[in-house]
Amino acid sequence: MPDDAFSALRAQLGETAPDALRALTEEELRDLGAAIADARHRQAAALAEAGDRALGHIPRLLRGPIKRVVG
């Protein structure tokens, strides 16, 4: 049983990996982990782009203070 790959995936998912994933091979678990990491990176990029586009509708003088407040 690929416990190390399952543990890595479980850590990546925040301890919410279902035990049914233990049926996957170590390679499949690594592929799933890579796919999840890639999806999270793409999601973060899309959210950053959406935030930048939203700030484009705000007058320039207010953008800096709003960025600091929003984070």
Short mmCIF file of C-alpha atoms in Angstrom, two decimals, residues 35-53 71:
data_model
loop_
_atom_site.label_atom_id
_atom_site.label_comp_id
_atom_site.label_asym_id
_atom_site.label_seq_id
_atom_site.Cartn_x
_atom_site.Cartn_y
_atom_site.Cartn_z
CA ALA A 35 -3.37 17.42 -11.03
CA ILE A 36 -4.74 18.94 -7.83
CA ALA A 37 -1.70 21.20 -7.44
CA ASP A 38 -1.99 22.31 -11.07
CA ALA A 39 -5.70 23.05 -10.66
CA ARG A 40 -5.01 25.11 -7.54
CA HIS A 41 -2.33 27.12 -9.35
CA ARG A 42 -4.67 27.79 -12.27
CA GLN A 43 -7.46 28.78 -9.87
CA ALA A 44 -5.18 31.19 -8.01
CA ALA A 45 -4.07 32.77 -11.29
CA ALA A 46 -7.68 33.13 -12.44
CA LEU A 47 -8.68 34.72 -9.13
CA ALA A 48 -5.76 37.16 -9.29
CA GLU A 49 -6.70 38.09 -12.86
CA ALA A 50 -10.33 38.60 -11.87
CA GLY A 51 -9.26 40.82 -8.97
CA ASP A 52 -7.07 42.91 -11.26
CA ARG A 53 -9.92 43.29 -13.74
CA GLY A 71 -5.39 42.22 0.71
#
